Short mmCIF file of C-alpha atoms in Angstrom, two decimals:
data_model
loop_
_atom_site.label_atom_id
_atom_site.label_comp_id
_atom_site.label_asym_id
_atom_site.label_seq_id
_atom_site.Cartn_x
_atom_site.Cartn_y
_atom_site.Cartn_z
CA MET Y 229 -12.28 18.59 -11.30
CA ARG Y 230 -13.67 17.14 -14.40
CA LEU Y 231 -16.61 15.14 -13.25
CA ALA Y 232 -17.26 13.71 -16.56
CA ARG Y 233 -14.08 11.37 -15.80
CA PHE Y 234 -16.87 9.06 -13.99
CA SER Y 235 -18.62 6.91 -15.79
CA THR Y 236 -21.83 6.75 -13.61
CA VAL Y 237 -23.70 8.74 -11.50
CA ARG Y 238 -23.11 8.00 -8.00
CA GLY Y 239 -19.50 8.30 -9.13
CA ARG Y 240 -19.83 11.48 -10.16
CA LEU Y 241 -21.73 12.38 -7.08
CA LEU Y 242 -19.20 10.78 -4.76
CA ALA Y 243 -16.54 13.25 -6.66
CA LEU Y 244 -18.17 16.25 -5.79
CA LEU Y 245 -18.90 14.96 -2.32
CA ILE Y 246 -15.12 13.84 -2.25
CA ALA Y 247 -13.94 17.23 -3.51
CA ILE Y 248 -15.43 18.76 -0.70
CA ALA Y 249 -14.91 16.81 2.12
CA VAL Y 250 -11.17 17.10 1.11
CA PRO Y 251 -10.52 20.66 2.36
CA VAL Y 252 -12.45 19.83 5.03
CA GLY Y 253 -10.82 17.50 6.59
CA CYS Y 254 -8.04 18.85 5.12
CA ALA Y 255 -8.55 21.73 7.56
CA ALA Y 256 -10.34 20.53 10.53
CA ALA Y 257 -6.51 18.24 10.65
CA PHE Y 258 -4.44 21.36 10.08
CA ALA Y 259 -6.49 22.85 13.29
CA ALA Y 260 -6.14 20.13 14.87
CA TYR Y 261 -2.13 19.64 14.49
CA ALA Y 262 -1.74 23.67 15.22
CA THR Y 263 -3.66 23.54 18.68
CA TYR Y 264 -1.82 20.21 19.84
CA ARG Y 265 1.32 22.35 18.51
CA ALA Y 266 0.33 24.70 20.66
CA ALA Y 267 -0.94 22.95 23.80
CA THR Y 268 2.66 21.11 23.74
CA VAL Y 269 4.82 24.11 23.31
CA THR Y 270 2.71 25.63 25.82
CA ILE Y 271 3.14 22.29 28.37
CA GLU Y 272 6.97 22.61 27.41
CA ALA Y 273 7.52 26.25 28.07
CA ALA Y 274 5.85 25.29 31.44
CA GLN Y 275 8.14 23.15 32.48
CA GLU Y 276 11.44 24.94 30.99
CA ARG Y 277 9.86 27.46 33.06
CA ALA Y 278 9.45 25.10 36.33
CA VAL Y 279 13.39 24.01 35.70
CA ASP Y 280 14.15 27.99 35.69
CA ASP Y 281 12.43 28.49 39.05
CA PHE Y 282 14.34 25.94 41.06
CA ALA Y 283 17.64 26.88 39.57
CA VAL Y 284 17.32 30.24 39.67
CA ARG Y 285 16.55 29.55 43.95
CA THR Y 286 18.68 27.54 44.40
CA ARG Y 287 21.47 30.14 42.71
CA VAL Y 288 19.80 33.00 45.43
CA TRP Y 289 20.33 30.61 48.05
CA TYR Y 290 23.68 29.81 47.16
CA ARG Y 291 24.52 33.16 46.28
CA GLY Y 292 22.46 34.28 50.02
CA ALA Y 293 24.42 32.18 52.04
CA ALA Y 294 27.33 32.79 49.67
CA ARG Y 295 27.24 36.66 51.21
CA ALA Y 296 26.22 36.21 54.61
CA LEU Y 297 29.73 33.89 54.81
CA LEU Y 298 31.53 36.70 53.35
CA ALA Y 299 29.68 39.33 55.15
CA PHE Y 300 30.56 38.07 58.40
CA GLY Y 301 33.82 36.80 57.51
CA THR Y 302 35.26 40.29 56.38
CA MET Y 303 33.84 41.44 59.75
CA ALA Y 304 35.46 38.32 62.17
CA ASN Y 305 38.98 39.17 60.36
CA ASP Y 306 39.18 42.69 61.63
CA PRO Y 307 42.72 42.71 63.62
CA ARG Y 308 40.75 44.48 66.51
CA VAL Y 309 38.83 41.39 66.89
CA ASP Y 310 39.54 38.91 69.25
CA PRO Y 311 39.71 35.47 67.91
CA ALA Y 312 37.91 33.81 71.37
CA ALA Y 313 35.54 36.81 70.80
CA CYS Y 314 34.77 36.10 66.63
CA LYS Y 315 34.36 32.40 67.79
CA GLU Y 316 31.39 33.21 70.44
CA ALA Y 317 29.82 35.46 68.25
CA GLY Y 318 29.99 33.09 65.70
CA LEU Y 319 28.35 30.52 67.62
CA GLU Y 320 25.43 33.32 68.97
CA ALA Y 321 24.68 33.85 65.42
CA MET Y 322 24.28 30.59 64.44
CA GLN Y 323 22.22 29.56 67.02
CA ARG Y 324 19.51 32.63 65.53
CA VAL Y 325 20.36 31.70 62.32
CA SER Y 326 18.25 28.20 61.98
CA GLY Y 327 20.17 25.39 60.17
CA PHE Y 328 24.01 26.92 60.03
CA ARG Y 329 26.18 24.33 62.01
CA ALA Y 330 29.94 25.16 61.31
CA PHE Y 331 32.10 28.18 60.22
CA PHE Y 332 36.04 28.35 59.96
CA LEU Y 333 37.67 31.58 59.24
CA ARG Y 334 41.77 32.12 58.18
CA SER Y 335 43.25 35.19 57.45
CA ALA Y 336 46.90 35.65 55.41
CA ASP Y 337 48.61 36.34 58.27
CA GLY Y 338 47.32 33.06 59.79
CA ARG Y 339 44.80 33.86 62.06
CA ILE Y 340 42.20 31.32 62.71
CA CYS Y 341 38.26 31.79 64.12
CA ALA Y 342 36.23 28.37 63.79
CA GLY Y 343 33.18 27.47 65.39
CA SER Y 344 30.46 24.76 65.63
CA LEU Y 345 27.53 24.01 67.06
CA ASP Y 346 28.36 19.95 66.42
CA ALA Y 347 31.07 18.52 68.74
CA ASN Y 348 32.66 16.33 65.90
CA LEU Y 349 33.53 19.21 64.06
CA SER Y 350 36.77 20.16 65.03
CA LYS Y 351 38.97 23.11 63.97
CA GLU Y 352 41.16 20.59 62.58
CA THR Y 353 37.94 19.36 60.79
CA LEU Y 354 36.70 22.15 59.16
CA SER Y 355 40.56 23.22 58.37
CA ASP Y 356 40.62 19.99 56.42
CA VAL Y 357 37.25 20.06 54.66
CA ALA Y 358 38.48 23.37 53.57
CA ARG Y 359 41.94 22.65 52.46
CA GLN Y 360 39.92 20.17 50.68
CA LEU Y 361 37.63 21.98 48.91
CA ALA Y 362 40.24 24.49 47.84
CA GLY Y 363 41.31 22.44 45.77
CA LEU Y 364 38.59 21.36 43.54
CA PRO Y 365 37.44 23.73 40.58
CA SER Y 366 35.66 26.92 41.69
CA VAL Y 367 31.94 27.94 40.42
CA ALA Y 368 31.82 30.49 37.84
CA ASN Y 369 30.70 34.11 38.29
CA TRP Y 370 26.19 34.53 38.36
CA ASN Y 371 24.84 37.72 35.96
CA GLY Y 372 29.14 39.13 36.55
CA ALA Y 373 28.80 38.93 40.30
CA ASP Y 374 32.17 38.24 41.37
CA LEU Y 375 32.30 37.75 45.25
CA GLY Y 376 35.62 35.64 44.53
CA ARG Y 377 36.25 32.44 44.52
CA ILE Y 378 33.93 29.82 45.60
CA ARG Y 379 33.00 26.24 45.71
CA TYR Y 380 29.85 24.47 46.83
CA ASP Y 381 29.26 21.06 47.56
CA GLN Y 382 28.28 18.66 49.88
CA ILE Y 383 30.29 16.37 52.13
CA THR Y 384 29.70 13.99 54.84
CA LEU Y 385 31.51 14.03 58.14
CA ALA Y 386 30.78 11.92 61.20
CA GLY Y 387 27.78 10.18 59.15
CA GLN Y 388 26.14 13.51 58.88
CA ARG Y 389 25.38 15.25 55.87
CA TYR Y 390 26.39 18.75 54.91
CA LEU Y 391 26.24 21.83 52.24
CA ALA Y 392 29.52 23.44 52.56
CA ILE Y 393 30.35 26.84 50.98
CA LEU Y 394 34.36 27.65 50.64
CA MET Y 395 35.80 31.42 49.74
CA ALA Y 396 39.28 31.48 49.16
CA ASP Y 397 41.52 33.71 47.83
CA ALA Y 398 45.03 32.19 47.83
CA GLN Y 399 46.64 35.75 46.54
CA ALA Y 400 45.10 37.65 49.88
CA SER Y 401 47.40 40.06 51.58
CA ASN Y 402 47.99 40.25 55.20
CA GLY Y 403 45.33 41.00 57.08
CA ARG Y 404 43.17 40.32 54.34
CA LEU Y 405 40.70 36.89 54.62
CA GLN Y 406 42.11 34.36 52.64
CA GLU Y 407 39.16 31.05 53.75
CA ALA Y 408 36.20 31.19 54.58
CA LEU Y 409 34.34 27.83 54.82
CA LEU Y 410 30.92 27.25 55.76
CA LEU Y 411 28.53 24.58 56.56
CA THR Y 412 25.36 24.26 57.23
CA GLY Y 413 22.19 21.47 56.92
CA PRO Y 414 20.96 19.92 54.19
CA GLU Y 415 17.59 21.28 55.25
CA LEU Y 416 17.62 24.47 54.66
CA LEU Y 417 18.09 23.77 50.65
CA GLU Y 418 15.11 21.71 51.18
CA ASN Y 419 12.83 24.34 52.12
CA VAL Y 420 14.08 26.11 48.71
CA PHE Y 421 12.72 22.67 46.90
CA ASP Y 422 9.19 23.53 47.47
CA LEU Y 423 6.52 22.02 44.36
CA GLY Y 424 3.59 24.27 46.03
CA ASP Y 425 0.57 22.76 46.62
CA GLY Y 426 -1.09 20.08 43.70
CA ARG Y 427 2.11 20.04 41.93
CA ARG Y 428 2.06 15.82 41.45
CA ASP Y 429 3.44 15.99 38.39
CA MET Y 430 7.00 16.60 38.22
CA ASP Y 431 10.05 15.24 41.12
CA VAL Y 432 13.03 17.55 40.92
CA ALA Y 433 16.25 17.83 42.36
CA LEU Y 434 19.98 19.26 42.56
CA ILE Y 435 22.55 17.05 41.86
CA GLY Y 436 26.32 17.55 42.65
CA ARG Y 437 28.72 15.71 40.13
CA GLY Y 438 30.75 13.44 42.68
CA SER Y 439 28.63 14.27 45.53
CA GLY Y 440 25.08 13.12 44.54
CA VAL Y 441 21.59 14.38 45.50
CA VAL Y 442 21.80 17.14 47.41
CA ALA Y 443 18.18 17.88 47.31
CA SER Y 444 15.09 17.32 45.89
CA ARG Y 445 11.17 16.88 46.22
CA GLY Y 446 8.64 14.65 44.51
CA ASP Y 447 6.57 11.60 44.85
CA ASN Y 448 9.22 9.32 44.87
CA ALA Y 449 11.29 9.53 47.66
CA ASP Y 450 13.34 6.87 47.08
CA LEU Y 451 14.43 8.37 43.61
CA SER Y 452 13.92 5.96 41.21
CA TRP Y 453 12.86 8.23 38.42
CA LEU Y 454 16.34 9.68 38.18
CA PRO Y 455 17.81 8.43 34.64
CA GLN Y 456 20.45 5.26 34.70
CA GLN Y 457 22.71 7.66 33.53
CA ASP Y 458 23.95 10.68 34.59
CA ARG Y 459 24.23 13.14 32.18
CA VAL Y 460 25.33 16.43 33.44
CA PRO Y 461 23.69 19.19 31.47
CA ALA Y 462 26.01 21.53 29.33
CA GLY Y 463 22.81 24.62 29.98
CA ARG Y 464 19.30 24.08 28.82
CA GLU Y 465 18.74 20.51 28.03
CA ARG Y 466 15.49 18.24 27.86
CA TRP Y 467 16.22 14.56 26.26
CA THR Y 468 14.17 11.18 27.36
CA ALA Y 469 16.11 8.28 28.98
CA ARG Y 470 15.13 5.39 31.34
CA SER Y 471 14.66 5.98 34.07
CA ARG Y 472 15.97 3.64 37.49
CA ASP Y 473 12.84 1.64 37.77
CA GLY Y 474 13.23 0.84 33.87
CA GLN Y 475 10.60 3.56 32.37
CA ASP Y 476 11.22 5.87 29.65
CA ARG Y 477 10.61 9.56 31.59
CA LEU Y 478 11.36 13.28 30.01
CA TYR Y 479 13.98 15.03 31.70
CA ALA Y 480 14.97 18.32 31.50
CA ALA Y 481 17.60 20.12 33.34
CA ARG Y 482 19.26 23.13 34.19
CA MET Y 483 23.20 24.00 35.60
CA VAL Y 484 23.58 25.61 38.81
CA ALA Y 485 26.94 26.14 39.45
CA GLU Y 486 28.90 24.98 36.95
CA PRO Y 487 30.94 22.59 36.72
CA ASP Y 488 29.30 20.36 39.14
CA LEU Y 489 25.58 21.42 40.37
CA TYR Y 490 22.79 21.09 38.16
CA VAL Y 491 18.86 20.79 38.97
CA ILE Y 492 17.57 17.97 37.08
CA ALA Y 493 13.33 17.45 36.79
CA SER Y 494 11.53 14.49 35.50
CA PHE Y 495 7.75 15.19 34.55
CA ASP Y 496 4.56 12.82 34.41
CA GLY Y 497 3.24 12.54 31.03
CA GLY Y 498 -0.25 13.26 31.74
CA PRO Y 499 -0.22 16.73 30.32
CA ALA Y 500 1.24 15.42 27.03
CA GLN Y 501 -1.26 12.58 27.23
CA ALA Y 502 -3.88 14.85 27.60
CA ALA Y 503 -2.56 17.29 25.13
CA ARG Y 504 -2.49 14.07 22.10
CA MET Y 505 -6.10 13.35 23.46
CA GLN Y 506 -7.71 16.74 22.48
CA PHE Y 507 -5.40 16.65 19.32
CA LEU Y 508 -7.19 13.13 18.30
CA VAL Y 509 -10.15 14.44 19.75
CA LEU Y 510 -10.55 17.70 17.83
CA LEU Y 511 -9.11 15.17 14.73
CA LEU Y 512 -10.75 12.74 14.44
CA ALA Y 513 -14.37 14.25 15.49
CA PRO Y 514 -14.60 16.20 12.08
CA LEU Y 515 -13.29 13.50 9.97
CA LEU Y 516 -15.63 11.02 11.39
CA THR Y 517 -17.99 13.42 10.97
CA LEU Y 518 -17.53 13.92 6.78
CA ALA Y 519 -17.47 9.67 6.86
CA LEU Y 520 -20.05 9.56 8.14
CA LEU Y 521 -22.04 12.24 6.45
CA CYS Y 522 -20.20 10.41 3.05
CA LEU Y 523 -22.03 7.48 4.56
CA VAL Y 524 -25.45 8.91 4.66
CA TYR Y 525 -24.88 10.52 1.20
CA LEU Y 526 -23.89 7.41 -0.77
CA ARG Y 527 -27.24 6.14 1.24
CA ALA Y 528 -28.63 8.47 -0.21
CA ILE Y 529 -27.51 8.09 -3.65
CA ASP Y 530 -28.13 4.39 -3.41
CA LYS Y 531 -31.60 4.67 -2.50
CA HIS Y 532 -33.28 6.83 -4.32
CA CYS Y 533 -30.92 7.36 -7.47
CA ALA Y 534 -28.84 4.19 -8.33
CA ARG Y 535 -30.92 1.93 -7.46
CA TRP Y 536 -33.68 3.01 -9.87
CA LEU Y 537 -30.95 2.95 -12.70
CA ARG Y 538 -29.93 -0.67 -11.67
CA GLY Y 539 -33.48 -1.58 -12.08
CA ILE Y 540 -33.97 -0.40 -15.21
CA GLU Y 541 -30.21 -1.46 -16.14
CA ALA Y 542 -31.05 -4.74 -15.42
CA ALA Y 543 -34.22 -5.16 -17.15
CA ALA Y 544 -32.29 -4.32 -20.31
CA ARG Y 545 -29.95 -7.01 -20.03
CA ALA Y 546 -32.43 -9.27 -19.05
CA ARG Y 547 -34.00 -8.71 -22.15
CA ALA Y 548 -31.45 -11.41 -23.52
CA SER Y 549 -33.27 -14.39 -21.65
CA SER Y 550 -37.03 -13.17 -20.87
CA GLY Y 551 -38.89 -11.11 -23.55
CA ARG Y 552 -41.60 -9.55 -21.65
CA THR Y 553 -39.01 -7.88 -19.11
CA ARG Y 554 -40.24 -3.95 -17.87
CA ALA Y 555 -38.09 -1.80 -15.71
CA ALA Y 556 -40.72 -1.46 -12.86
CA ILE Y 557 -42.02 1.75 -12.01
CA ALA Y 558 -43.32 2.69 -8.32
CA ASP Y 559 -44.71 5.64 -6.85
CA ASP Y 560 -41.73 7.08 -4.59
CA MET Y 561 -39.03 6.75 -7.67
CA PRO Y 562 -37.60 10.63 -8.68
CA SER Y 563 -39.87 12.06 -11.19
CA ASP Y 564 -36.92 12.42 -13.85
CA ILE Y 565 -35.90 8.75 -13.96
CA ARG Y 566 -39.54 7.44 -13.70
CA SER Y 567 -40.07 8.86 -16.87
CA VAL Y 568 -36.69 7.68 -18.06
CA ALA Y 569 -38.03 4.09 -17.15
CA GLU Y 570 -41.41 5.07 -19.17
CA ALA Y 571 -39.43 5.98 -22.07
CA PHE Y 572 -37.97 2.57 -21.52
CA ASN Y 573 -40.63 0.64 -21.32
CA ALA Y 574 -42.68 2.33 -24.37
CA MET Y 575 -39.04 1.86 -26.46
CA VAL Y 576 -39.58 -2.25 -25.58
CA ASP Y 577 -42.70 -2.42 -26.54
CA GLU Y 578 -42.25 -0.88 -30.07
CA GLN Y 579 -39.12 -3.43 -30.15
CA GLU Y 580 -41.04 -6.47 -29.27
CA VAL Y 581 -43.54 -5.66 -32.31
CA ARG Y 582 -40.85 -4.68 -34.81
CA GLN Y 583 -38.95 -7.89 -33.26
CA ARG Y 584 -42.20 -10.19 -34.06
CA ARG Y 585 -42.18 -9.01 -37.28
CA LEU Y 586 -38.95 -9.40 -38.30
CA GLN Y 587 -39.01 -12.92 -36.87
CA THR Y 588 -41.69 -13.85 -39.46
CA ALA Y 589 -40.33 -12.22 -42.28
CA LEU Y 590 -36.07 -14.07 -41.64
CA ASP Y 591 -38.31 -17.36 -40.58
CA ASP Y 592 -39.86 -16.96 -44.63
CA ASN Y 593 -36.73 -16.06 -45.83
CA ARG Y 594 -34.99 -19.44 -44.04
CA PHE Y 595 -37.36 -21.16 -45.51
CA LEU Y 596 -36.61 -20.70 -49.11
CA VAL Y 597 -33.33 -20.49 -48.42
CA ARG Y 598 -33.06 -24.28 -47.49
CA GLU Y 599 -36.10 -25.13 -49.84
CA LEU Y 600 -33.43 -23.27 -52.55
CA HIS Y 601 -30.34 -25.49 -50.84
CA HIS Y 602 -32.49 -28.90 -51.27
CA ARG Y 603 -33.71 -28.24 -54.65
CA VAL Y 604 -29.76 -27.56 -55.67
CA LYS Y 605 -28.74 -30.80 -53.70
CA ASN Y 606 -31.56 -32.48 -55.48
CA SER Y 607 -30.38 -31.25 -58.98
CA LEU Y 608 -26.81 -32.54 -57.68
CA GLN Y 609 -28.17 -35.64 -57.21
CA VAL Y 610 -30.37 -35.73 -60.51
CA VAL Y 611 -27.44 -35.05 -62.59
CA GLN Y 612 -24.88 -37.34 -61.18
CA SER Y 613 -27.51 -40.05 -61.32
CA TYR Y 614 -27.21 -39.11 -65.45
CA ILE Y 615 -24.19 -39.27 -65.74
CA GLY Y 616 -24.08 -42.40 -64.01
CA LEU Y 617 -26.77 -43.50 -66.59
CA SER Y 618 -24.70 -42.20 -69.51
CA LYS Y 619 -21.75 -44.16 -68.55
CA ARG Y 620 -22.83 -47.37 -69.07
CA ASP Y 621 -22.91 -46.33 -73.19
CA TYR Y 622 -19.23 -45.35 -73.19
CA ARG Y 623 -16.00 -46.97 -72.72
CA SER Y 624 -12.60 -46.39 -72.25
CA GLU Y 625 -11.24 -42.32 -72.38
CA ALA Y 626 -15.36 -40.64 -72.83
CA ARG Y 627 -16.33 -43.16 -69.63
CA LEU Y 628 -13.24 -42.08 -68.02
CA ALA Y 629 -14.41 -38.33 -68.81
CA LEU Y 630 -17.53 -38.96 -67.35
CA ALA Y 631 -16.68 -40.93 -63.87
CA ASP Y 632 -14.37 -37.59 -63.20
CA ALA Y 633 -17.21 -35.47 -64.18
CA GLU Y 634 -19.88 -37.57 -61.87
CA CYS Y 635 -16.77 -37.73 -58.86
CA ARG Y 636 -16.97 -33.42 -59.17
CA VAL Y 637 -20.87 -33.18 -58.90
CA HIS Y 638 -20.91 -35.85 -56.43
CA VAL Y 639 -18.58 -33.37 -54.66
CA LEU Y 640 -20.65 -30.71 -55.34
CA SER Y 641 -23.85 -32.64 -53.79
CA ALA Y 642 -21.76 -34.13 -50.38
CA ALA Y 643 -20.92 -30.70 -49.64
CA TYR Y 644 -24.54 -29.50 -49.62
CA ARG Y 645 -25.64 -32.47 -47.67
CA PHE Y 646 -22.54 -31.58 -44.99
CA THR Y 647 -23.32 -28.29 -44.92
CA LEU Y 648 -27.67 -28.73 -45.12
CA ALA Y 649 -27.40 -31.17 -42.24
CA ASP Y 650 -29.08 -30.37 -39.44
CA GLY Y 651 -31.50 -27.48 -42.06
CA GLU Y 652 -28.88 -24.54 -41.72
CA MET Y 653 -26.10 -23.47 -43.66
CA GLN Y 654 -23.34 -24.76 -41.23
CA PRO Y 655 -19.14 -25.19 -41.95
CA VAL Y 656 -18.17 -29.26 -42.73
CA ARG Y 657 -16.15 -31.13 -40.77
CA VAL Y 658 -12.98 -31.70 -42.92
CA ASP Y 659 -13.34 -35.48 -42.06
CA LEU Y 660 -16.28 -36.51 -43.10
CA PHE Y 661 -16.13 -35.00 -46.19
CA LEU Y 662 -12.76 -36.29 -47.44
CA ASP Y 663 -13.77 -39.67 -46.62
CA ASP Y 664 -16.80 -39.61 -48.26
CA VAL Y 665 -15.28 -37.98 -51.21
CA VAL Y 666 -12.07 -40.61 -50.73
CA THR Y 667 -14.97 -43.27 -50.98
CA MET Y 668 -16.29 -41.67 -54.16
CA ILE Y 669 -13.41 -41.68 -55.86
CA SER Y 670 -12.77 -45.47 -54.83
CA ASN Y 671 -16.01 -46.28 -56.48
CA LEU Y 672 -16.11 -44.27 -59.72
CA ILE Y 673 -12.80 -44.12 -60.68
CA ARG Y 674 -10.33 -46.81 -59.37
CA SER Y 675 -9.63 -50.07 -61.00
CA ARG Y 676 -9.32 -53.08 -59.99
CA GLU Y 677 -5.96 -53.34 -58.91
CA GLN Y 678 -5.55 -49.92 -57.89
CA TRP Y 679 -6.51 -49.00 -54.03
CA VAL Y 680 -7.78 -45.49 -52.63
CA THR Y 681 -7.75 -44.83 -48.64
CA SER Y 682 -7.60 -42.10 -45.98
CA SER Y 683 -5.78 -41.27 -43.20
CA ILE Y 684 -7.52 -38.27 -42.00
CA ASP Y 685 -6.77 -37.23 -38.33
CA THR Y 686 -8.13 -33.55 -37.42
CA ALA Y 687 -11.74 -32.49 -36.17
CA ALA Y 688 -11.32 -29.04 -38.11
CA THR Y 689 -13.75 -27.38 -40.40
CA LEU Y 690 -14.52 -25.40 -43.25
CA SER Y 691 -17.05 -23.45 -45.35
CA VAL Y 692 -19.03 -24.62 -47.84
CA ASP Y 693 -17.22 -21.86 -50.42
CA ARG Y 694 -13.72 -23.71 -49.31
CA ILE Y 695 -14.35 -27.05 -48.40
CA ILE Y 696 -15.85 -27.29 -52.47
CA PRO Y 697 -12.99 -26.19 -53.74
CA LEU Y 698 -10.91 -29.03 -51.40
CA GLY Y 699 -12.64 -31.60 -52.37
CA PHE Y 700 -11.74 -31.03 -56.24
CA LEU Y 701 -8.22 -30.66 -55.76
CA VAL Y 702 -8.12 -34.25 -54.10
CA ALA Y 703 -10.53 -35.72 -56.57
CA ASP Y 704 -8.33 -33.89 -59.53
CA VAL Y 705 -5.10 -35.06 -58.13
CA ALA Y 706 -6.29 -38.54 -57.09
CA SER Y 707 -7.88 -38.51 -61.01
CA ARG Y 708 -4.84 -38.22 -62.76
CA ALA Y 709 -2.35 -40.03 -60.84
CA LEU Y 710 -4.91 -43.29 -61.21
CA ARG Y 711 -5.09 -42.74 -64.73
CA GLY Y 712 -1.26 -42.16 -65.39
CA THR Y 713 -0.27 -45.22 -63.29
CA PRO Y 714 -1.65 -49.06 -63.13
CA GLY Y 715 -1.93 -50.75 -59.75
CA VAL Y 716 -0.61 -47.66 -57.78
CA ARG Y 717 -2.01 -47.25 -54.13
CA ILE Y 718 -3.03 -43.55 -52.98
CA THR Y 719 -3.54 -42.44 -49.33
CA VAL Y 720 -4.81 -39.08 -48.72
CA SER Y 721 -3.75 -37.95 -45.39
CA VAL Y 722 -4.62 -34.85 -43.21
CA VAL Y 723 -3.01 -33.90 -40.12
CA ASP Y 724 -2.92 -31.19 -37.53
CA VAL Y 725 -0.43 -28.65 -37.76
CA ASP Y 726 -1.40 -26.10 -34.88
CA ASP Y 727 -4.88 -25.07 -33.85
CA ALA Y 728 -5.67 -23.20 -36.59
CA THR Y 729 -3.72 -24.86 -39.21
CA ILE Y 730 -3.76 -28.48 -41.08
CA GLU Y 731 -1.45 -30.30 -44.00
CA VAL Y 732 -3.47 -31.87 -47.07
CA GLY Y 733 -1.07 -34.43 -48.40
CA LEU Y 734 -1.69 -37.15 -50.97
CA ASP Y 735 0.54 -40.23 -51.43
CA ALA Y 736 1.64 -43.27 -53.66
CA ASP Y 737 3.48 -46.19 -53.08
CA ARG Y 738 5.64 -45.98 -55.72
CA GLU Y 739 7.16 -43.40 -58.10
CA ILE Y 740 5.14 -41.84 -60.92
CA SER Y 741 5.66 -39.51 -63.72
CA HIS Y 742 4.22 -36.09 -62.87
CA GLY Y 743 2.86 -33.76 -65.32
CA ALA Y 744 1.57 -30.29 -65.18
CA PRO Y 745 -1.77 -29.47 -63.35
CA PRO Y 746 -4.29 -28.04 -65.19
CA ARG Y 747 -4.83 -23.78 -64.70
CA VAL Y 748 -8.23 -24.58 -62.71
CA PHE Y 749 -5.36 -25.91 -60.06
CA ALA Y 750 -3.99 -22.50 -59.08
CA GLY Y 751 -8.00 -21.08 -58.69
CA LEU Y 752 -8.48 -24.48 -56.40
CA LEU Y 753 -5.87 -23.26 -54.66
CA ALA Y 754 -6.49 -19.69 -54.38
CA GLN Y 755 -10.39 -20.04 -53.07
CA ILE Y 756 -8.80 -22.27 -50.64
CA GLU Y 757 -6.11 -20.35 -49.10
CA ALA Y 758 -3.78 -23.26 -49.52
CA VAL Y 759 0.04 -22.86 -49.68
CA GLN Y 760 1.48 -25.89 -51.33
CA THR Y 761 4.65 -27.13 -48.89
CA ALA Y 762 5.76 -29.79 -51.00
CA GLU Y 763 6.10 -30.13 -54.90
CA PRO Y 764 4.69 -33.25 -56.55
CA GLN Y 765 8.39 -35.58 -56.68
CA GLY Y 766 8.33 -39.55 -56.85
CA GLY Y 767 5.49 -41.29 -54.70
CA ALA Y 768 4.80 -37.11 -53.37
CA LEU Y 769 1.80 -36.06 -54.86
CA GLY Y 770 1.80 -33.00 -53.10
CA ARG Y 771 1.48 -30.86 -49.80
CA TRP Y 772 -0.69 -28.19 -48.64
CA ARG Y 773 -1.46 -26.29 -45.46
CA VAL Y 774 -4.60 -24.72 -45.01
CA ARG Y 775 -5.77 -22.52 -42.28
CA HIS Y 776 -8.76 -22.77 -40.92
CA ALA Y 777 -11.65 -21.13 -37.68
CA SER Y 778 -11.27 -23.90 -36.00
#
């Protein structure tokens, strides 16, 4: 990790901490997830084993009852057994075996042996039940044990519920058992569905498609835990669905006797919730520890490092407004940062000494420059006054030439007057300067029937090096127009083209004859950095665009 990418000490130390904390946090998160996943797999495996256990119990019970029926039917079907003795033997056996209520045997040669402990179960009723069950699909064989065609079902006779086991062989030869029916009480199978002590986290039931709940166990005796939509499993299934009481529950189901009988169980979410809580604790505990460590680390960085660095930085920045600011030095400062602060204060002391010396030299230099410019301005005023006095002794062309010279000297004098207005060199406002130049042109060059006016709408400024040639340009163009055209009226206009450009134009109130400008004119345009946008034509004396800084 390149710590140089971070510009601050705090950033680099924090990046180093993150580089250490992130792998640790990832390892803690992976360990927490692995533990959670192992717990959920264990819970799911235990739930699946519980459902398999109930399915095996049910299969074992039904297979035992079927074997007992097959053994008794084979023995009772012996031709040597009298039908009356068969019935008595069957009734005696049922009295000894609690829960068996009735049986019905039919041989291929038409002999019938039937008996019942309930008076409402007659031979004809049992025969109808056997015929009805024989028309329904039989169950598949288990583990390759072929006991013949068998049907398990639940029936209700005279308001009482019975579990029915039918063994049938329609192709039986004479002397062989063709149908054997056994009816038992549902309590026999209910005893098989024993949840054991302390099992309050699941509800289980044996469901018959078309016959409803055969047997069940659990806290919810009203069976409201069953799913709203019946779902016959194709094998081993596990899903989440809405129960009859409107809650989302987890279900697992196993087929017991295809195609109708299956075991379905609903599990309490307590173990899964405990696993999730364990996962959150295992995940958040190290992450919160790392976060707390980061906060303590950041606090230590701020208290023992960044605070003193910020003090040195604040002292350095405060020197712009306060000349006596020093970096704070305390006894509890780290030695290396204390050394930096002391070096900074020593540097400030040396800089203040140099600054006082430089300021003294600068004040002296500024005074000399100001005096020099004042001497230049005064000298220009003397030259202007001398030209003005000399102009009285001449007439005609010589007087006009001296007036032009006086006007140009005034341009120089005005430029220095405006740029030194506050005692320091500063940019000159174009509007104030050109108004002054136009006034001087009107006073020195124009005749009585001529007029020179200004229309200046700008707040732009130019440096003295550019404002002087601009004044020369205006004076030159106006002077040539005034000397060549009697009675002319000239307007000097300045407008803003945009925030950084002005346009200077001179216009006459009549058409005048235009001659070639003097050679110095091109030099003036170059000094001003002006671009001519309109050639002199008719009453237009020319237009130029000048860029400025403000």
